[in-house]
Coordinates of C-alpha atoms in Angstrom, one line a residue:
M1 CA 6.2 3.9 -61.0
S2 CA 9.5 3.9 -59.6
Q3 CA 10.2 2.4 -56.0
R4 CA 10.4 4.9 -53.2
P5 CA 13.8 4.9 -51.6
G6 CA 13.8 3.4 -48.1
T7 CA 10.6 1.2 -48.7
P8 CA 12.3 -2.2 -47.8
R9 CA 13.6 -0.8 -44.8
L10 CA 10.5 0.6 -43.8
L11 CA 8.7 -2.7 -44.4
R12 CA 11.1 -4.6 -42.2
Q13 CA 10.4 -1.9 -39.5
L14 CA 6.8 -2.6 -39.7
N15 CA 7.1 -6.3 -39.7
D16 CA 9.5 -6.2 -36.6
R17 CA 7.1 -3.8 -34.9
A18 CA 4.2 -6.3 -35.8
A19 CA 6.0 -9.4 -34.5
L20 CA 7.2 -7.7 -31.2
E21 CA 3.7 -6.7 -30.5
L22 CA 2.3 -10.1 -31.2
L23 CA 5.0 -11.6 -29.2
L24 CA 4.1 -9.3 -26.2
S25 CA 0.3 -10.1 -26.5
A26 CA 0.3 -13.7 -27.6
G27 CA 3.8 -15.2 -27.0
P28 CA 5.9 -17.2 -26.8
L29 CA 5.4 -18.3 -30.4
T30 CA 7.3 -20.7 -32.9
R31 CA 8.6 -19.1 -36.2
T32 CA 5.6 -21.0 -37.9
Q33 CA 2.9 -19.4 -35.5
L34 CA 4.5 -16.0 -35.9
G35 CA 4.6 -16.1 -39.7
T36 CA 0.8 -17.7 -39.7
R37 CA -0.4 -14.7 -37.6
T38 CA 1.5 -11.9 -39.3
G39 CA 1.1 -13.5 -42.8
L40 CA 4.8 -13.4 -43.3
S41 CA 6.4 -16.3 -45.3
K42 CA 8.8 -18.7 -43.5
V43 CA 11.8 -17.3 -44.9
T44 CA 10.7 -13.7 -43.9
A45 CA 9.8 -14.8 -40.5
S46 CA 13.1 -16.5 -40.2
Q47 CA 15.0 -13.3 -41.1
L48 CA 12.9 -11.2 -38.7
L49 CA 13.5 -13.3 -35.8
A50 CA 17.3 -13.3 -36.7
R51 CA 17.5 -9.6 -36.7
L52 CA 15.7 -9.4 -33.4
E53 CA 17.8 -12.0 -31.9
E54 CA 20.9 -10.0 -33.0
R55 CA 19.5 -6.8 -31.3
D56 CA 18.8 -8.8 -28.1
L57 CA 15.2 -8.0 -28.3
V58 CA 13.8 -11.6 -28.7
R59 CA 15.3 -14.8 -27.6
V60 CA 14.3 -18.7 -27.6
V61 CA 12.7 -19.6 -24.3
G62 CA 11.8 -23.2 -24.9
S63 CA 10.4 -25.4 -27.6
R64 CA 7.1 -27.1 -28.7
A65 CA 6.6 -30.6 -30.3
G66 CA 5.2 -30.6 -33.5
G67 CA 4.7 -33.3 -36.0
R68 CA 7.5 -35.0 -37.6
G69 CA 11.0 -33.7 -37.3
P70 CA 12.5 -31.6 -34.3
N71 CA 10.8 -29.5 -31.8
A72 CA 10.1 -25.9 -33.0
A73 CA 11.9 -23.1 -31.0
L74 CA 9.6 -21.0 -28.9
Y75 CA 10.4 -17.1 -29.2
A76 CA 9.6 -14.3 -26.6
V77 CA 10.4 -10.7 -26.2
V78 CA 13.6 -10.2 -23.9
P79 CA 12.1 -8.6 -20.8
E80 CA 15.3 -7.0 -19.7
S81 CA 15.7 -5.1 -23.1
A82 CA 14.2 -2.0 -21.7
Y83 CA 12.5 -0.8 -18.7
V84 CA 10.2 2.1 -17.5
A85 CA 9.5 3.9 -14.5
A86 CA 6.1 5.4 -13.2
L87 CA 5.9 7.8 -10.4
D88 CA 2.9 9.4 -8.5
V89 CA 4.0 12.5 -6.8
S90 CA 2.1 14.1 -4.3
A91 CA 2.5 16.7 -1.4
H92 CA 2.4 13.8 1.0
R93 CA 4.2 10.8 -0.7
V94 CA 6.1 9.8 -3.7
T95 CA 5.2 6.3 -4.9
A96 CA 7.4 4.7 -7.8
T97 CA 7.4 1.8 -9.8
I98 CA 9.7 0.1 -12.4
A99 CA 8.8 -2.5 -14.9
D100 CA 10.3 -4.4 -17.7
I101 CA 9.2 -4.0 -21.4
T102 CA 6.8 -6.7 -21.0
G103 CA 4.9 -4.9 -18.1
R104 CA 6.3 -7.1 -15.3
I105 CA 6.7 -5.0 -12.2
V106 CA 10.1 -5.3 -11.0
S107 CA 10.3 -3.3 -8.0
D108 CA 8.4 -0.4 -6.0
V109 CA 9.7 2.4 -3.7
A110 CA 8.3 5.2 -1.6
V111 CA 10.0 8.4 -1.0
D112 CA 9.2 11.2 1.4
P113 CA 8.6 14.3 -0.4
S114 CA 9.4 16.5 2.5
T115 CA 13.3 15.4 2.1
S116 CA 13.6 18.1 -0.7
D117 CA 11.9 21.0 -2.0
D118 CA 13.5 20.6 -5.4
P119 CA 11.4 18.4 -7.9
V120 CA 14.6 17.5 -9.9
A121 CA 16.3 16.1 -6.7
L122 CA 13.2 14.4 -5.5
V123 CA 12.6 12.5 -8.7
H124 CA 16.2 11.8 -9.1
T125 CA 16.2 10.2 -5.7
A126 CA 13.1 8.0 -6.6
V127 CA 14.6 6.9 -9.8
M128 CA 18.0 6.1 -8.5
R129 CA 16.3 4.0 -5.6
L130 CA 14.1 2.3 -8.3
V131 CA 16.9 1.0 -10.3
D132 CA 19.2 0.2 -7.4
T133 CA 16.5 -2.0 -5.8
A134 CA 15.6 -3.6 -9.0
G135 CA 19.4 -4.1 -10.1
V136 CA 18.6 -2.5 -13.4
P137 CA 21.3 -0.5 -15.2
L138 CA 20.2 3.3 -15.8
D139 CA 20.9 3.2 -19.4
K140 CA 18.2 0.4 -19.9
L141 CA 15.7 2.8 -18.4
R142 CA 13.8 4.1 -21.7
A143 CA 10.9 6.1 -20.4
C144 CA 9.8 7.9 -17.0
V145 CA 6.1 9.2 -16.6
I146 CA 5.3 11.3 -13.4
G147 CA 1.9 11.8 -12.4
T148 CA 1.2 15.1 -10.3
P149 CA -1.9 17.0 -9.2
G150 CA -1.1 19.9 -11.4
V151 CA -2.1 21.5 -14.6
V152 CA 0.0 20.2 -17.5
D153 CA 0.2 22.2 -20.7
P154 CA -1.0 20.1 -23.5
R155 CA 1.3 21.9 -26.1
T156 CA 4.6 21.6 -24.2
G157 CA 4.1 18.8 -21.6
D158 CA 5.4 21.1 -18.8
I159 CA 3.7 22.0 -15.7
R160 CA 1.7 25.2 -15.7
F161 CA 1.0 25.0 -12.1
S162 CA 0.7 22.5 -9.4
F163 CA -1.8 23.6 -6.6
D164 CA -0.3 21.2 -4.0
L165 CA 3.2 21.4 -5.2
M166 CA 4.3 24.9 -5.4
S167 CA 7.8 24.1 -6.5
W168 CA 6.7 22.2 -9.6
H169 CA 6.4 25.0 -12.2
E170 CA 7.4 25.7 -15.9
G171 CA 10.9 24.4 -16.9
V172 CA 10.8 21.3 -14.5
L173 CA 10.2 19.1 -17.2
E174 CA 13.4 20.3 -19.2
A175 CA 15.5 20.1 -16.1
L176 CA 14.2 16.5 -15.3
R177 CA 15.1 15.3 -18.9
A178 CA 18.5 17.0 -18.6
D179 CA 19.2 15.3 -15.2
L180 CA 18.1 11.8 -16.1
E181 CA 19.2 12.1 -19.7
R182 CA 16.2 10.2 -21.0
S183 CA 12.6 10.4 -21.9
V184 CA 10.5 12.1 -19.3
M185 CA 6.9 13.0 -19.4
I186 CA 4.6 14.7 -16.8
E187 CA 1.0 14.1 -16.7
N188 CA -2.1 15.1 -14.4
D189 CA -2.4 12.3 -11.8
V190 CA -6.3 12.2 -12.7
N191 CA -5.8 11.8 -16.2
L192 CA -3.6 8.9 -15.6
A193 CA -6.0 7.1 -13.5
A194 CA -8.5 7.6 -16.2
L195 CA -6.1 6.0 -18.6
A196 CA -5.9 3.1 -16.4
E197 CA -9.5 2.6 -15.9
H198 CA -9.8 2.9 -19.7
S199 CA -7.3 0.2 -20.3
E200 CA -8.0 -2.3 -17.6
G201 CA -10.6 -1.1 -15.2
A202 CA -14.2 -0.1 -14.9
A203 CA -14.4 1.9 -18.3
S204 CA -12.5 -1.0 -20.2
G205 CA -14.1 -1.0 -23.7
V206 CA -15.7 2.3 -23.3
S207 CA -14.6 5.2 -25.6
E208 CA -16.2 7.9 -23.8
F209 CA -16.6 8.3 -19.9
V210 CA -15.8 10.7 -17.2
L211 CA -13.8 9.8 -14.1
I212 CA -14.6 11.7 -10.8
W213 CA -11.6 11.5 -8.3
L214 CA -12.3 11.8 -4.7
S215 CA -9.1 12.0 -2.7
A216 CA -8.9 12.6 1.2
G217 CA -5.6 14.6 0.4
G218 CA -6.4 16.1 -2.9
G219 CA -10.0 17.1 -3.0
V220 CA -12.0 16.5 -6.1
G221 CA -10.7 16.1 -9.6
M222 CA -12.0 15.0 -13.0
S223 CA -10.7 13.6 -16.3
T224 CA -12.8 13.2 -19.4
M225 CA -12.0 10.5 -22.2
I226 CA -13.6 11.2 -25.6
D227 CA -13.2 8.8 -28.4
G228 CA -10.6 7.1 -26.3
R229 CA -8.5 10.0 -25.6
V230 CA -8.1 12.3 -22.7
H231 CA -9.4 15.8 -23.3
R232 CA -7.2 18.1 -21.7
G233 CA -8.6 21.5 -22.9
R234 CA -6.6 24.4 -24.6
S235 CA -4.6 25.1 -21.5
G236 CA -4.7 21.9 -19.7
G237 CA -7.0 22.9 -17.2
A238 CA -10.1 20.7 -18.3
G239 CA -11.4 18.7 -15.4
E240 CA -11.0 21.4 -12.7
I241 CA -14.5 20.3 -11.5
G242 CA -13.6 21.7 -7.9
Y243 CA -14.5 25.1 -8.9
L244 CA -17.9 24.3 -10.3
P245 CA -20.4 26.6 -8.8
V246 CA -23.2 24.6 -7.0
P247 CA -26.9 25.5 -7.6
G248 CA -28.4 28.4 -5.7
A249 CA -25.0 29.8 -4.6
P250 CA -23.1 32.8 -5.7
M251 CA -20.2 32.1 -8.3
P252 CA -16.8 32.0 -6.9
T253 CA -14.8 34.7 -8.7
D254 CA -11.0 35.7 -9.4
V255 CA -10.0 32.1 -9.7
G256 CA -8.9 31.8 -13.5
L257 CA -5.7 30.4 -14.9
S258 CA -4.6 33.5 -16.7
G259 CA -3.4 35.6 -13.7
G260 CA 0.1 33.9 -13.4
Y261 CA 1.3 31.8 -10.5
E262 CA 0.6 34.1 -7.8
S263 CA -3.1 34.4 -8.6
L264 CA -3.3 30.8 -8.9
R265 CA -1.6 30.4 -5.7
D266 CA -4.2 32.7 -4.2
A267 CA -7.1 31.0 -5.7
S268 CA -6.0 27.5 -4.5
S269 CA -5.7 28.6 -1.0
R270 CA -9.1 30.2 -0.7
E271 CA -11.8 28.3 0.7
L272 CA -14.3 28.8 -2.3
P273 CA -17.5 28.3 0.1
H274 CA -19.8 28.2 -2.8
S275 CA -18.1 25.8 -5.1
F276 CA -18.3 21.9 -5.6
Q277 CA -15.2 21.5 -3.9
A278 CA -16.5 22.9 -0.6
L279 CA -19.4 20.4 -0.8
V280 CA -17.1 17.2 -1.0
K281 CA -13.9 18.0 0.5
A282 CA -12.7 16.0 3.4
G283 CA -13.5 18.3 6.3
Q284 CA -17.1 18.9 5.1
V285 CA -17.7 15.2 4.5
V286 CA -16.6 14.3 8.1
E287 CA -18.8 17.2 9.4
L288 CA -21.7 15.6 7.4
A289 CA -21.1 12.1 8.8
A290 CA -20.9 13.6 12.4
R291 CA -24.6 15.0 12.0
Y292 CA -25.5 11.3 11.4
G293 CA -23.7 9.9 14.4
I294 CA -20.6 8.8 12.5
E295 CA -17.7 10.0 14.3
G296 CA -14.1 10.4 13.2
T297 CA -11.6 12.8 11.7
D298 CA -10.4 10.9 8.6
V299 CA -12.7 11.1 5.8
T300 CA -11.9 7.6 4.4
E301 CA -12.5 6.0 7.8
V302 CA -15.7 7.6 8.3
V303 CA -17.0 6.9 4.7
A304 CA -15.8 3.3 4.9
A305 CA -17.5 2.9 8.4
A306 CA -20.8 4.1 7.0
S307 CA -20.5 1.8 3.9
T308 CA -20.2 -1.3 6.2
A309 CA -22.4 -0.4 9.1
G310 CA -25.7 -0.8 7.7
T311 CA -27.4 1.3 10.2
P312 CA -30.3 3.9 9.5
G313 CA -27.7 6.7 10.5
A314 CA -25.1 5.4 8.1
D315 CA -27.4 4.9 5.3
A316 CA -28.7 8.4 5.6
F317 CA -25.2 9.8 5.7
L318 CA -24.4 8.0 2.4
D319 CA -27.6 9.2 0.9
A320 CA -26.6 12.7 1.9
F321 CA -23.2 12.5 0.7
A322 CA -24.5 11.1 -2.6
E323 CA -26.7 14.0 -3.3
R324 CA -23.7 16.2 -2.8
L325 CA -21.7 14.3 -5.4
A326 CA -24.6 14.0 -7.8
R327 CA -24.6 17.8 -8.2
G328 CA -21.2 17.6 -9.8
V329 CA -22.0 14.3 -11.7
A330 CA -25.3 15.8 -13.0
A331 CA -23.6 19.1 -14.2
V332 CA -21.0 17.0 -16.2
T333 CA -23.6 14.6 -17.7
V334 CA -25.8 17.2 -18.9
I335 CA -23.1 18.8 -20.9
L336 CA -21.0 15.8 -22.0
D337 CA -23.6 12.9 -21.7
P338 CA -20.8 10.5 -21.5
G339 CA -23.1 7.4 -20.6
L340 CA -20.5 6.3 -17.7
V341 CA -19.1 8.0 -14.8
V342 CA -16.4 6.2 -12.6
L343 CA -15.8 7.1 -9.1
G344 CA -12.2 7.0 -8.1
G345 CA -9.7 7.9 -5.4
D346 CA -9.3 6.7 -1.8
V347 CA -12.5 8.3 -0.7
A348 CA -14.7 6.5 -3.4
R349 CA -13.0 3.2 -2.8
A350 CA -14.0 3.7 0.9
G351 CA -17.7 4.2 -0.1
G352 CA -17.6 1.1 -2.4
T353 CA -20.7 0.1 -4.6
K354 CA -23.2 1.5 -1.9
L355 CA -22.0 5.0 -2.5
A356 CA -21.8 4.5 -6.3
E357 CA -25.1 3.2 -6.5
R358 CA -26.6 6.0 -4.5
V359 CA -24.6 8.6 -6.6
Q360 CA -26.3 7.0 -9.7
A361 CA -29.8 7.1 -8.3
A362 CA -29.4 10.7 -7.2
T363 CA -28.1 11.8 -10.5
A364 CA -31.0 10.3 -12.2
R365 CA -33.3 12.5 -9.9
I366 CA -31.9 15.8 -11.2
A367 CA -30.4 14.9 -14.8
P368 CA -32.2 13.7 -17.9
N369 CA -29.6 11.7 -19.2
A370 CA -29.3 7.8 -18.3
T371 CA -25.9 7.8 -16.8
E372 CA -24.2 4.6 -15.3
V373 CA -21.9 5.4 -12.2
A374 CA -19.5 2.8 -11.4
L375 CA -16.6 2.3 -8.8
G376 CA -13.3 2.4 -10.2
S377 CA -11.8 -1.2 -10.5
V378 CA -8.2 -0.6 -10.9
E379 CA -6.2 -2.5 -8.3
G380 CA -3.4 -0.7 -6.3
S381 CA -2.6 2.8 -7.4
P382 CA -4.6 3.8 -10.6
V383 CA -2.4 6.8 -11.0
V384 CA 0.8 4.7 -11.0
R385 CA -0.8 2.0 -13.2
G386 CA -1.9 4.8 -15.6
A387 CA 1.6 6.1 -15.6
L388 CA 3.2 2.7 -16.1
L389 CA 1.1 2.0 -19.2
H390 CA 1.8 5.5 -20.6
A391 CA 5.5 4.8 -20.2
L392 CA 5.3 1.2 -21.6
R393 CA 3.6 2.6 -24.8
H394 CA 6.3 5.3 -25.2
A395 CA 9.1 3.0 -24.6
R396 CA 7.7 0.4 -26.9
E397 CA 7.4 2.9 -29.6
E398 CA 10.8 3.9 -29.1
V399 CA 12.4 0.6 -28.8
F400 CA 10.4 -1.1 -31.5
S401 CA 10.5 1.5 -34.1
S402 CA 14.4 1.6 -33.9
T403 CA 14.5 -1.9 -35.3
V404 CA 16.1 -2.1 -38.9

């Protein structure tokens, strides 16, 4: 059999990629250690490191004493060889982070979204502020991932509609890529939070789970992970649990995603009094807390106060809130049977483990499946963290696969 053209180059690419991934996860390493862990000979490992050094992807960062002879050089990935940006864009704030190719965060910035109605101008401002504060050349930025509370078309990666950001619409992705002249991806914010929980949070090592997102500003959302991948649905609308009809109430109507932007705008502005969203949105939860003597106007504050008070009234409120949440959780578990439901978002964090335990108990009373309910454990912003992890995967794929 004749050798396939390009095979030596392909093998070099595979070896280089394996070496770079290993140096990121286990480095710094000596040439001998790299060869042993990759199965490459000393000669091949030396040639590989020389190629990567020439491309400014690895460098010597120290030495390690061995047996007889000179100390062995330690090699590591060059952090500044590439950078990625992660943005969480909501109607109230824009949070952005820049990190080097190793994942080390270099700088964080915040931008007021009210400064511009133009998504391109808003993102441009955030990205330019990031690279300026970090002192990073723009041409070193290889990927930018943006999380928004919108419906993202899984076929095109573009925004179909954003309930809270009306100016974010189809065509924004192409405009952003043209403006920044680099890889830009848009993803639903709750899906990004799920990626973070799956990678390093409460769902670490779990291939199937559901994330229920409880936000003071954005209401309730959901993301489903199946076989280690986010399930987006045909149109990207999987996870709109806020529209779930609650038991014993008339179904909300005319809220489909097929009527164009105007119908979506109308649907998102309606109260939908018989939906799951109406049970657990901020105003309803604040009113519920008041019935049990917990006064306040901010939902995260009243939920946090109840979780720390330890009084009969506070415990009764948490029980009642958990009963409401269990209606949505139970509906999901009897269909998907994920085994694990993670509660995320600022409201869930305010309730803490007390709320999560109550939701698990309440769900068990109305659903036959044994479902664990856990509190999200990703530190900081899970949306930004998920966007950062997504951007790093994409940038590493691009940078590492370009080696020759």
